[in-house]
Structure formats: structure tokens, C-alpha cells
Coordinates of N, CA, C and O in Angstrom, one line a residue:
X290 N 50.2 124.5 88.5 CA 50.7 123.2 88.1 C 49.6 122.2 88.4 O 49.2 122.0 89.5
X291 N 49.3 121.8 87.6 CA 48.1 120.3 87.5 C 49.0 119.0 87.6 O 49.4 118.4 86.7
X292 N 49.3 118.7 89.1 CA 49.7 117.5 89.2 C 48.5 116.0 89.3 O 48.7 114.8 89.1
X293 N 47.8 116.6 89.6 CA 46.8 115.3 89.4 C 46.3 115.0 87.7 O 45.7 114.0 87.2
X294 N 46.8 116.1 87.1 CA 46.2 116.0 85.5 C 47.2 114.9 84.9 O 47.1 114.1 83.9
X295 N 48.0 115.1 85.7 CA 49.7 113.9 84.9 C 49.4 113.1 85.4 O 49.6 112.3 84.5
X296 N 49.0 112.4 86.3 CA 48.7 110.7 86.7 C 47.2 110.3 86.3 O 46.2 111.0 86.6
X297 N 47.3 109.1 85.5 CA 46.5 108.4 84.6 C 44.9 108.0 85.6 O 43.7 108.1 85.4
X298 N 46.0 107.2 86.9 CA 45.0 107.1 88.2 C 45.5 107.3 89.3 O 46.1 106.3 89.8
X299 N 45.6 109.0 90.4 CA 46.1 109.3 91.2 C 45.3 108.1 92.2 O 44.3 107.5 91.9
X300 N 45.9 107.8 93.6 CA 45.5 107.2 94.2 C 45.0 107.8 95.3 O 45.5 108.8 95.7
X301 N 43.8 107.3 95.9 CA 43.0 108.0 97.4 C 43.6 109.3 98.4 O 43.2 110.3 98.9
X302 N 45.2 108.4 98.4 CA 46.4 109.1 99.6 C 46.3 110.5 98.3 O 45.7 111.5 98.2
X303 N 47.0 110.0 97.5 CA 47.7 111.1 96.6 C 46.8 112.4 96.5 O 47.2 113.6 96.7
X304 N 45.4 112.1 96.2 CA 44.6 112.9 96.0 C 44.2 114.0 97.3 O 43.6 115.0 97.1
X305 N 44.8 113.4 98.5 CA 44.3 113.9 100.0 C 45.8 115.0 99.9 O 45.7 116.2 99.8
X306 N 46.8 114.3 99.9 CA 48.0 115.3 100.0 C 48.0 116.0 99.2 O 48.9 116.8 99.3
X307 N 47.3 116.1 97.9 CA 47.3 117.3 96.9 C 46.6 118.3 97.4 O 47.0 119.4 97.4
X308 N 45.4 118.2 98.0 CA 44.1 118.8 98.6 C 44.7 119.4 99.6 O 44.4 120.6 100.0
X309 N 45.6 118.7 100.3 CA 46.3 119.6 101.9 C 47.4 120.6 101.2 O 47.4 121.7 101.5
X310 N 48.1 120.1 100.3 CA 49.2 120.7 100.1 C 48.3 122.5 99.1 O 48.8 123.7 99.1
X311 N 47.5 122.1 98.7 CA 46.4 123.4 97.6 C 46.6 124.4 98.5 O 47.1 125.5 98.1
X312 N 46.0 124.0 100.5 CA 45.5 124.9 101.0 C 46.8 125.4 101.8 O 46.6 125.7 103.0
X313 N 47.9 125.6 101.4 CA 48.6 125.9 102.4 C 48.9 127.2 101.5 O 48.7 127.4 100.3
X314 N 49.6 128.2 102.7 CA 50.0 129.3 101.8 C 50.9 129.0 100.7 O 51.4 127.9 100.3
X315 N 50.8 130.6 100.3 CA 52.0 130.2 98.7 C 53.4 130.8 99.3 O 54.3 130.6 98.5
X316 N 53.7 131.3 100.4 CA 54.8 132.2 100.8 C 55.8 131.1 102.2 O 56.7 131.2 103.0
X317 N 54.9 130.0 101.6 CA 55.7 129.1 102.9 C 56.3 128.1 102.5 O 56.3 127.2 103.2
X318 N 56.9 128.0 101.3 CA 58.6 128.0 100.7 C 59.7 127.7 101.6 O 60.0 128.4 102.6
X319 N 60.2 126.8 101.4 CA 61.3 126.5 102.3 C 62.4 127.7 102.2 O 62.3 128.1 101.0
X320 N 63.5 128.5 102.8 CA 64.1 129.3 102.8 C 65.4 129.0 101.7 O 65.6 127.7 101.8
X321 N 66.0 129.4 100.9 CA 66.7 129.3 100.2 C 68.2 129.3 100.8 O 68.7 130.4 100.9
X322 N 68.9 128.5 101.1 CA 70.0 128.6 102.1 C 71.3 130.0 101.4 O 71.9 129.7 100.4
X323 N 71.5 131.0 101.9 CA 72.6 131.7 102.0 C 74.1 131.5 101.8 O 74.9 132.3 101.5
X324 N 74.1 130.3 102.2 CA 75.2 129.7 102.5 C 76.0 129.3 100.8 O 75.3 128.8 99.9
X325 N 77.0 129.6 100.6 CA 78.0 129.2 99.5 C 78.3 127.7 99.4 O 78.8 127.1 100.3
X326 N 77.9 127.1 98.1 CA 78.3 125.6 98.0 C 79.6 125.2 98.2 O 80.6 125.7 97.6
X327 N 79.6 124.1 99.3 CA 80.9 123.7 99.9 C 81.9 123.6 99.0 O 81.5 122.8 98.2
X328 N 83.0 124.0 98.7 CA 84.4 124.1 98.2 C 85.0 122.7 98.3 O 85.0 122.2 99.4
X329 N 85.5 122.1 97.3 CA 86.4 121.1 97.2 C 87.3 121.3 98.0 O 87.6 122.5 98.2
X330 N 88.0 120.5 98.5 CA 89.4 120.8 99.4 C 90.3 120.1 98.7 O 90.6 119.0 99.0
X331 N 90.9 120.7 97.8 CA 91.9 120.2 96.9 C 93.1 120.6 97.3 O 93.3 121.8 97.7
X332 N 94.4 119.6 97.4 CA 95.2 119.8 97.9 C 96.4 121.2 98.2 O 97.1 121.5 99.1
X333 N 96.1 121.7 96.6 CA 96.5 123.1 96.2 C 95.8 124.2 97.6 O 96.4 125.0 98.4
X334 N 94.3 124.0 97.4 CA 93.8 125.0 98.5 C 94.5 124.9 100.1 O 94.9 125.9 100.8
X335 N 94.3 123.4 100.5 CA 94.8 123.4 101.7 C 96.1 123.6 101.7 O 96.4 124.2 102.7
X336 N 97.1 123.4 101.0 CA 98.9 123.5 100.9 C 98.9 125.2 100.9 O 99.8 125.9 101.4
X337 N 97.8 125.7 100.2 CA 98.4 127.0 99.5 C 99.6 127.1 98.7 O 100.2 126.1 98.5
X338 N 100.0 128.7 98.0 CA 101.3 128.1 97.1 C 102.6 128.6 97.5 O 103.6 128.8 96.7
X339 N 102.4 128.7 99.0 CA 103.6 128.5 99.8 C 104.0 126.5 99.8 O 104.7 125.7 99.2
X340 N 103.3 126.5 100.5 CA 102.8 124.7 100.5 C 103.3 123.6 99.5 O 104.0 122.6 99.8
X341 N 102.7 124.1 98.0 CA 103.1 123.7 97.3 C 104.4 123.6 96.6 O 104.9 122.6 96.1
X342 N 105.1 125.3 96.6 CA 106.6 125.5 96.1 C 107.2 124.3 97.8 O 108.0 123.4 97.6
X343 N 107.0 124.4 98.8 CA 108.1 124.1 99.8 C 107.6 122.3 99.5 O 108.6 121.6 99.5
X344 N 106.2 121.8 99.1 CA 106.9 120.3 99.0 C 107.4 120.0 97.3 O 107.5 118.8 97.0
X345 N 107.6 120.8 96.4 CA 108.4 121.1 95.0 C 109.6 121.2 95.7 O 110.4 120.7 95.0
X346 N 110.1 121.6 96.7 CA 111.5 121.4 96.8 C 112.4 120.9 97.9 O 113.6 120.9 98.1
X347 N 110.8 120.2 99.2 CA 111.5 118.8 99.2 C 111.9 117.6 98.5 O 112.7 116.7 98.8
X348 N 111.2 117.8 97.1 CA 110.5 116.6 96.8 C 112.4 116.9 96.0 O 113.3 116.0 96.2
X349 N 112.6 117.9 95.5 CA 113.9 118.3 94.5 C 115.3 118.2 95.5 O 116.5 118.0 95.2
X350 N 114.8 118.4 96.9 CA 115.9 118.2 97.8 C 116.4 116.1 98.0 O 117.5 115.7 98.4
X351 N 115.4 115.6 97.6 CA 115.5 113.9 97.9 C 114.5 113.1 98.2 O 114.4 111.8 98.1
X352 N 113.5 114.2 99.1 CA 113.0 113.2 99.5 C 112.0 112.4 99.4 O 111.2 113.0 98.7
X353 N 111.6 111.4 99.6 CA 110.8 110.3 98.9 C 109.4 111.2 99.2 O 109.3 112.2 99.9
X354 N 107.9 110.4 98.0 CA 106.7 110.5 97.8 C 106.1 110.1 99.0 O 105.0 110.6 99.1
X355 N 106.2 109.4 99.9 CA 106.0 108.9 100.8 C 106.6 109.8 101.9 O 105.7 109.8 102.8
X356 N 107.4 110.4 102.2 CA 107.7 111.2 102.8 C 107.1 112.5 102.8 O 106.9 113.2 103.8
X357 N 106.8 112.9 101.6 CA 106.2 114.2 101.4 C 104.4 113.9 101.7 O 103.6 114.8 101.9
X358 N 103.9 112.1 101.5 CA 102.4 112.6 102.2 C 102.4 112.6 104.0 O 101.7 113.3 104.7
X359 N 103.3 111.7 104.4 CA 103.2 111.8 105.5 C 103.6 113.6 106.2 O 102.9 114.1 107.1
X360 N 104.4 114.1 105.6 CA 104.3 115.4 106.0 C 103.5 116.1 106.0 O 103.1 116.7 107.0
X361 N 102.9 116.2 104.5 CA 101.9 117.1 104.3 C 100.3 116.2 104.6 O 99.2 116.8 104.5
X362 N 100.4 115.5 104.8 CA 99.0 114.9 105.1 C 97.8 114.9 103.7 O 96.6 115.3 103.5
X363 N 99.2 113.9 102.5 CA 98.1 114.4 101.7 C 98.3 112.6 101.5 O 99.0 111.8 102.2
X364 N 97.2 112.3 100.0 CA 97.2 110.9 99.7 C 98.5 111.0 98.6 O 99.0 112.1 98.2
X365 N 99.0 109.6 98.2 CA 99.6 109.3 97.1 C 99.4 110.2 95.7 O 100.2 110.8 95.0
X366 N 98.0 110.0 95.4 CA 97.9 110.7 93.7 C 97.6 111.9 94.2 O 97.3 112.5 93.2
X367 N 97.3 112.9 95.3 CA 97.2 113.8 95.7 C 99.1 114.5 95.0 O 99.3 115.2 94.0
X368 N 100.3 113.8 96.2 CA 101.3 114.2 96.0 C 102.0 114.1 94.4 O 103.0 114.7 94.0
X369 N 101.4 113.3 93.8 CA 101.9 112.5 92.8 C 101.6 113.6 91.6 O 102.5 113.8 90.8
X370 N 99.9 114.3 91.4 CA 99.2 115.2 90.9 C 99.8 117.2 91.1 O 99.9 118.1 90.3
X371 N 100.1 117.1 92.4 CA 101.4 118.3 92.6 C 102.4 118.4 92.0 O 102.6 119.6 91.5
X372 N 103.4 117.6 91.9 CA 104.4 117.4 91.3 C 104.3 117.2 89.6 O 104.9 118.0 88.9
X373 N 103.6 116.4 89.3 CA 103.2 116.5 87.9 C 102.3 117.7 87.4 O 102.3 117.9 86.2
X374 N 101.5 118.6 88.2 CA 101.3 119.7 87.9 C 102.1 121.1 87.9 O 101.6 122.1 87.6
X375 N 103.6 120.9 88.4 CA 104.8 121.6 88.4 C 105.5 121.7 87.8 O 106.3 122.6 87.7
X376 N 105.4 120.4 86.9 CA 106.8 119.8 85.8 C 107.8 119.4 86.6 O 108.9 119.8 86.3
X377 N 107.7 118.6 87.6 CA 108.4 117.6 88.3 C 108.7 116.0 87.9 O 107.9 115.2 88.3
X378 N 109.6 115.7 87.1 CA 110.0 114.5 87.0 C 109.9 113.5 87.8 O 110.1 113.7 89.0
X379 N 109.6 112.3 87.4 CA 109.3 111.5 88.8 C 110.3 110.6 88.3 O 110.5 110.2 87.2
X380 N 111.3 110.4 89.8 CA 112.2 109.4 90.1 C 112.3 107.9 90.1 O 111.3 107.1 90.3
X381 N 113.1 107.6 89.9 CA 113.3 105.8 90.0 C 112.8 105.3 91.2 O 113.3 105.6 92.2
X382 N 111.4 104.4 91.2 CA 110.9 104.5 92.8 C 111.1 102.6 93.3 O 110.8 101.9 94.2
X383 N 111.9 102.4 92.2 CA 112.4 100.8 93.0 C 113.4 101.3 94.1 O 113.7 102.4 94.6
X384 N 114.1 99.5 94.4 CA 115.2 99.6 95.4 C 116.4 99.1 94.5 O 116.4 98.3 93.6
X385 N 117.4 99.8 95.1 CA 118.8 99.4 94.4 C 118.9 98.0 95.0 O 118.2 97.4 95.8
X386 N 120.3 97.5 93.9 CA 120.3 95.8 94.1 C 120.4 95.7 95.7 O 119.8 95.0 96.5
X387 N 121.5 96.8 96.0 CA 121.8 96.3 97.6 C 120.8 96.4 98.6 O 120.8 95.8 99.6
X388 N 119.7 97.6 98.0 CA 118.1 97.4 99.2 C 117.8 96.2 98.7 O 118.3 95.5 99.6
X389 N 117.5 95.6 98.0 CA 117.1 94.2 97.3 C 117.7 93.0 98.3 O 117.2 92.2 99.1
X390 N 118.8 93.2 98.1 CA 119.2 92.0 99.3 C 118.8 92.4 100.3 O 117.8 91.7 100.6
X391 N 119.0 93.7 101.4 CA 118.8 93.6 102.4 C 117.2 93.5 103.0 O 116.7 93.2 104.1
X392 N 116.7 93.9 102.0 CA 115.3 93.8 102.0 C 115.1 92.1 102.4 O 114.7 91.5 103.5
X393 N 115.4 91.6 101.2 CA 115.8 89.7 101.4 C 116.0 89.5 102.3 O 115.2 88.6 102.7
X394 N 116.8 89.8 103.2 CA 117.7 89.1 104.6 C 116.8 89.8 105.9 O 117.1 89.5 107.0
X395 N 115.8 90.8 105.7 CA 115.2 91.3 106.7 C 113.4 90.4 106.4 O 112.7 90.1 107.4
X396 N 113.0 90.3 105.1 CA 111.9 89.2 104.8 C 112.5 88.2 105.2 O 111.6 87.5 105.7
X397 N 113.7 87.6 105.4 CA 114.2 86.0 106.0 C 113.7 86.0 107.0 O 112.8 85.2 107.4
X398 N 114.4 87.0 107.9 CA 114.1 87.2 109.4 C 112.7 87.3 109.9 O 112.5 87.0 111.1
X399 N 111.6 87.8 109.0 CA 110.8 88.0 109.5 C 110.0 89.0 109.5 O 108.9 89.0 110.1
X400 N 110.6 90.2 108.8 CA 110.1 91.5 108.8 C 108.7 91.2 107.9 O 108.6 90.2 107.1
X401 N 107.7 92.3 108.2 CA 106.8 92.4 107.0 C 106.9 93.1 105.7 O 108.0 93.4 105.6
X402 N 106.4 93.3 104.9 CA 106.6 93.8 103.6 C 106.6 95.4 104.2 O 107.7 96.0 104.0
X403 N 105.7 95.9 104.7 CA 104.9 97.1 105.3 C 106.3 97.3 106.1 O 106.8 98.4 105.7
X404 N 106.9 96.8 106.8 CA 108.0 97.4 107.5 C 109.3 97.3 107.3 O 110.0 97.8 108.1
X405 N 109.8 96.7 106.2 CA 110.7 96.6 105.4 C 110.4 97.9 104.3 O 111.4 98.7 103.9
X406 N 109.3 98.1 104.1 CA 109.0 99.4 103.2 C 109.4 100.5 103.8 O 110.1 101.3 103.2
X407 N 108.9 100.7 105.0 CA 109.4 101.9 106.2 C 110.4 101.9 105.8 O 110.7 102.8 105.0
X408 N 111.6 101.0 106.0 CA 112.8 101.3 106.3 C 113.2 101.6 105.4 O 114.0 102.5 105.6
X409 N 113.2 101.3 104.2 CA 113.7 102.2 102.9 C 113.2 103.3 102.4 O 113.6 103.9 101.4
X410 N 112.0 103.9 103.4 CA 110.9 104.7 102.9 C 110.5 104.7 101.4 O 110.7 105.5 100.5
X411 N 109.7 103.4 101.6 CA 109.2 103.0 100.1 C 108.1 102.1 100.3 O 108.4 101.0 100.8
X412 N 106.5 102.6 99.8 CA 105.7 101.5 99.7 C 105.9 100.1 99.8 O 107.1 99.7 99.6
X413 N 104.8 99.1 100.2 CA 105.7 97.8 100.3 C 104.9 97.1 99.3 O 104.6 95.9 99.5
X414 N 104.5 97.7 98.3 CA 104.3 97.3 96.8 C 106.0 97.3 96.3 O 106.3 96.3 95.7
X415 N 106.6 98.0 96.3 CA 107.9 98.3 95.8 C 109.0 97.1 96.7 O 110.0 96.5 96.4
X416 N 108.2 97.2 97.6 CA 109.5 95.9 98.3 C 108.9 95.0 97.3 O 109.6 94.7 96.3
X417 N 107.1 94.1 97.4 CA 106.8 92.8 97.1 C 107.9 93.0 95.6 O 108.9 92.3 95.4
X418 N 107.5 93.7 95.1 CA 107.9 93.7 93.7 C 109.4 93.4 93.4 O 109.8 92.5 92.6
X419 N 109.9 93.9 94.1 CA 112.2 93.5 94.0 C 112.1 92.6 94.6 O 113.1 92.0 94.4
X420 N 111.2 91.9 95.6 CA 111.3 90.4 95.7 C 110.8 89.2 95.2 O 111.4 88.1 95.4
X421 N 109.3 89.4 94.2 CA 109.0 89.0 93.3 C 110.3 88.8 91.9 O 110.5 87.8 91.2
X422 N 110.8 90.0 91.9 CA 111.8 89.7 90.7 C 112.7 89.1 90.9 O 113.5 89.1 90.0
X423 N 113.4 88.0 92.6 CA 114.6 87.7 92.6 C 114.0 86.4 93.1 O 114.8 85.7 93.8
X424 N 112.7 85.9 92.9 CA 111.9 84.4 93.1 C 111.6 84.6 94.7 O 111.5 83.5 95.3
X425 N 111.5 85.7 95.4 CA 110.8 85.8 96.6 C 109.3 86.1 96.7 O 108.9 87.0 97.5
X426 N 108.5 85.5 96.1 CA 107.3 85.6 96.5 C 106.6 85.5 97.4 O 106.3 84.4 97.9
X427 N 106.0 86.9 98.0 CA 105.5 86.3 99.8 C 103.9 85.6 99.3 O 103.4 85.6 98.2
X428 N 103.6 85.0 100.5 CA 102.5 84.1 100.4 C 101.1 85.0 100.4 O 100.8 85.9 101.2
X429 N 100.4 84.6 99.5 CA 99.0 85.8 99.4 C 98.5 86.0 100.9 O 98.9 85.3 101.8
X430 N 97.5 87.2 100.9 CA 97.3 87.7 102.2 C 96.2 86.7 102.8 O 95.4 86.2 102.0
X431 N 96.0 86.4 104.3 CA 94.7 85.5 105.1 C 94.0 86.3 105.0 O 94.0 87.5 105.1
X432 N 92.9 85.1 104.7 CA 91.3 85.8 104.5 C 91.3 85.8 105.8 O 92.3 85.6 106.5
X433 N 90.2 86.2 106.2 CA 89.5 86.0 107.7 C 88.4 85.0 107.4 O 87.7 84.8 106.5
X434 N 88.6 84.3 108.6 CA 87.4 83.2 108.6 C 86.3 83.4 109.5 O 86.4 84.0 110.5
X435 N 85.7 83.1 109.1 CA 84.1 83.8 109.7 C 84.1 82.8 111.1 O 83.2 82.9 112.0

């Protein structure tokens, strides 16, 4: 390989580390690692397809998407990606009118979105949202001030 033939004007350095690099053996190659390229850890591998059929029928026994990552320790489109790769229908993930109020009367009081969400076990995108639809808009989030 003529790497000095490919630059137009190798520079002083360039031309010294080509000259060291000439004299070194040809058999001193860095080692080719043995080792197998790291595996994705995709939710299916870590669940296994025990794993998988048992949260297919929590999910068919009731219980919420949010329930099934906190169990299984997976993310949202992780659980979300399981289920739709089963032929699992996905459920009505609002709150009924009567979580709606009480959701309301627990934001009166004081609760957070995030913990009003717990209590229905339901994101608290899903609370803002049934509160946004009934003229409860919470107030955007504080910056931090430097």
C-alpha cells in the first residue's frame, strides 16, 4: 500500500510515522477479538416466551400498560410493541367521566398530575388530557432559573 503516493504534500510528521510504521513487523496486527458482537437486548430476549405469553395475559386479565412496565421492567413502546406483536387490541386508555371528576377534586386539592396518574394507574398525560377537556388546564411546567 503506497500511502504517501495518495497525498499530494505528505507533511514532515506524516512522512516520519510512515517510515516507523514500514519498519515494524508484518505479524504485529492487533488480535482479532473472539468475542461475539454484543446482542441487542430486546425485550422478547430478556422476557423469553414464557415472559411474554404471562404479560399477554396480564395484559388480557385487566391490567393496565403501566402496570405491565413497572412489572416487567420494560419501557412504554417496549410493552406497547409486545402486545401489538401478539395481536393484542389496545384498550381505551382515558378515564371514565367519574375518574374525571375525581381526578378534578384531587387537582383542586392539590395533588400532582404524576400522582393523580398513580392513582388511576394511568400516565399523567392521560389525567392532563381529561382535564384539559373539561377547561382544567394546569399551568406549564417551571423553568429553572439559573
Amino acid at each position: 500500500m503506497d500511502l504517501e503516493g495518495q497525498l499530494s504534500h505528505p507533511s514532515h510528521t506524516f512522512k516520519q510515522l510512515l517510515a516507523a510504521w514500514r519498519l515494524l513487523p508484518r505479524d504485529t496486527a492487533p488480535p482479532v477479538s473472539s468475542q461475539p458482537p454484543r446482542q441487542r437486548h430486546r425485550a422478547e430476549d430478556r422476557l423469553g416466551p414464557d415472559g411474554v405469553a404471562q404479560l399477554v395475559a396480564d395484559y388480557q386479565a385487566g391490567q393496565s400498560t403501566k402496570y405491565l412496565q413497572r412489572t416487567y421492567r420494560l419501557s412504554q413502546g417496549a410493552v406497547l410493541r409486545l402486545l401489538d406483536v401478539k395481536g393484542m387490541p389496545r384498550r381505551q386508555r382515558g378515564l371514565t367521566d367519574g375518574q374525571v371528576q375525581e381526578a378534578a377534586r384531587l387537582y383542586a386539592k392539590g395533588w400532582s398530575l404524576t400522582r393523580i396518574g398513580d392513582h388511576f394507574d394511568k400516565d399523567y398525560t392521560v389525567v392532563k388530557n381529561a382535564l384539559s377537556r373539561i377547561g382544567l388546564s394546569p399551568p406549564p411546567p417551571q423553568r429553572a432559573r439559573d
